[in-house]
């Protein structure tokens, strides 16, 4: 019988990030995957700004930027002409260090995560399949099948189901996967080619004929085509070849394909499981939620699940928090997953709707209205904050309390850079901490000292006020960079009171 603290089932991006974040906090993990090799296809491309911010904690963000590609602009095409050019290079300026749209293919991304894990002495156990599990109350007994076919048992204190859309863990827990499947069939093709759509920018065809987007990949002449398959060909999607897909949209964008590196068709589902936690087992990533790729949210949401759960599991396993802390994982993540399914559903439905009205909206109104709307600062900011997941907050969580300035308990800590100093640098350590923008009074300092909380004091500047902070207020920040408590008045008492009733216990998490 093998034993571990956390058994991670599945070494896609979700499982790999969970392993990295748990290991960084000193938790012993085992990570298995039924596949003999890591994935070799590009799949999810966008790495959102919030993911990059969280990647700073393990010094991963720069590696993604070094290997990835920054999208300078988005172009909308109608009837063979580029009708709108939307500059994107610094769309989120002033909101984050990562104020742009970054593309990094999933296979290369996974390789980076695997290499980091390996450097820390952890290898993914390949060819090992979870066949079943029994929650025994104080541990989970997992039945694993090795590549030689032999069964073995593993006793683990917690089990993380990061095993994708067809999750064995979800089936074993019986938490269901309600939702549906869209009629349209999508294709993806990674190609080498030529033409105006290969200029390193993103190109979207809005024509009535087909939907097609051309995503730039790092390296000249490389791109990903994502399009819809319509008419009778959709019925034979599984046997479809690149040659079978409609040339119309491709011709509209003047795409000349010289070499096809990967082609796949897929049905898009929209589903969220009913429970993200059952006893000692958790569901994360595609095992818990799937939706249309519109907006590049899927993989990033799985990574967000992993980072949300990792610090909570680490705190409980190190006896620094009560087990009830783990309840907040589902509470914080399931609402976002449901909202995401609903919003991506609306975007997807608009992008693929058929009929004269939908065509008119897409081909006439959208090219006129979208550039005008994006020329407005507040619209640009709203769009960037939403897509990059900077807006994601846990205000409804039982862990969140108070409001000071415009910052609520549960918000992502607003990012501010002043004279080259950035208030996110202290977040590189995965720990609870207190931020004060202005002066921290003696009583606040004493509480921090007594509780083993690092206190970061930033001399007041107008920029902090513009970002929403209140002068001299206390912001208790969680290990994942979200504000737990915002206290504007009676700061020391409010902080002491919060700490006394929070599931966090002990000194120096
Ligand atoms: C063709 C295609 C195109 C896509 N394009 C996009 C896109 O453009 N944008 C986007 O955002 N997303 C896209 N996606 C979705 C994206 O790939 C997923 O959101 C992402 O992979 C989810 O990561 P994950 O780690 O949660 O799950 P997965 O990546 O699915 O990883 C699950 C892992 O679990 C393993 N596993 C499964 N069952 C078991 C078991 N019983 N025992 C052990 N191991 C097991 C699997 O082998 C797999 O490695 C695409 C997906 C596909 C298939």
GROMACS .gro file of C-alpha atoms in nm, residues 17 25 48 82 100 261 339 348 350 358 360 373 409 414 450 455 458 476:
model
   18
   17UNK     CA    1  -0.024   2.348  -1.140
   25UNK     CA    2   0.419   2.467   0.027
   48UNK     CA    3  -0.477   3.525  -1.916
   82UNK     CA    4  -1.024   4.372  -4.288
  100UNK     CA    5  -0.187   4.227  -2.300
  261UNK     CA    6   0.064   2.027  -3.842
  339UNK     CA    7  -2.124   3.232  -1.461
  348UNK     CA    8  -2.070   3.153  -2.863
  350UNK     CA    9  -2.379   3.529  -3.109
  358UNK     CA   10  -2.770   3.742  -3.711
  360UNK     CA   11  -2.674   4.170  -4.032
  373UNK     CA   12  -1.705   5.085  -2.812
  409UNK     CA   13  -1.307   4.152   0.110
  414UNK     CA   14  -0.556   4.588  -0.696
  450UNK     CA   15   0.156   3.841   1.755
  455UNK     CA   16   0.317   4.361   0.735
  458UNK     CA   17   0.346   5.149   0.131
  476UNK     CA   18  -0.544   4.119   0.506
   0.00000   0.00000   0.00000
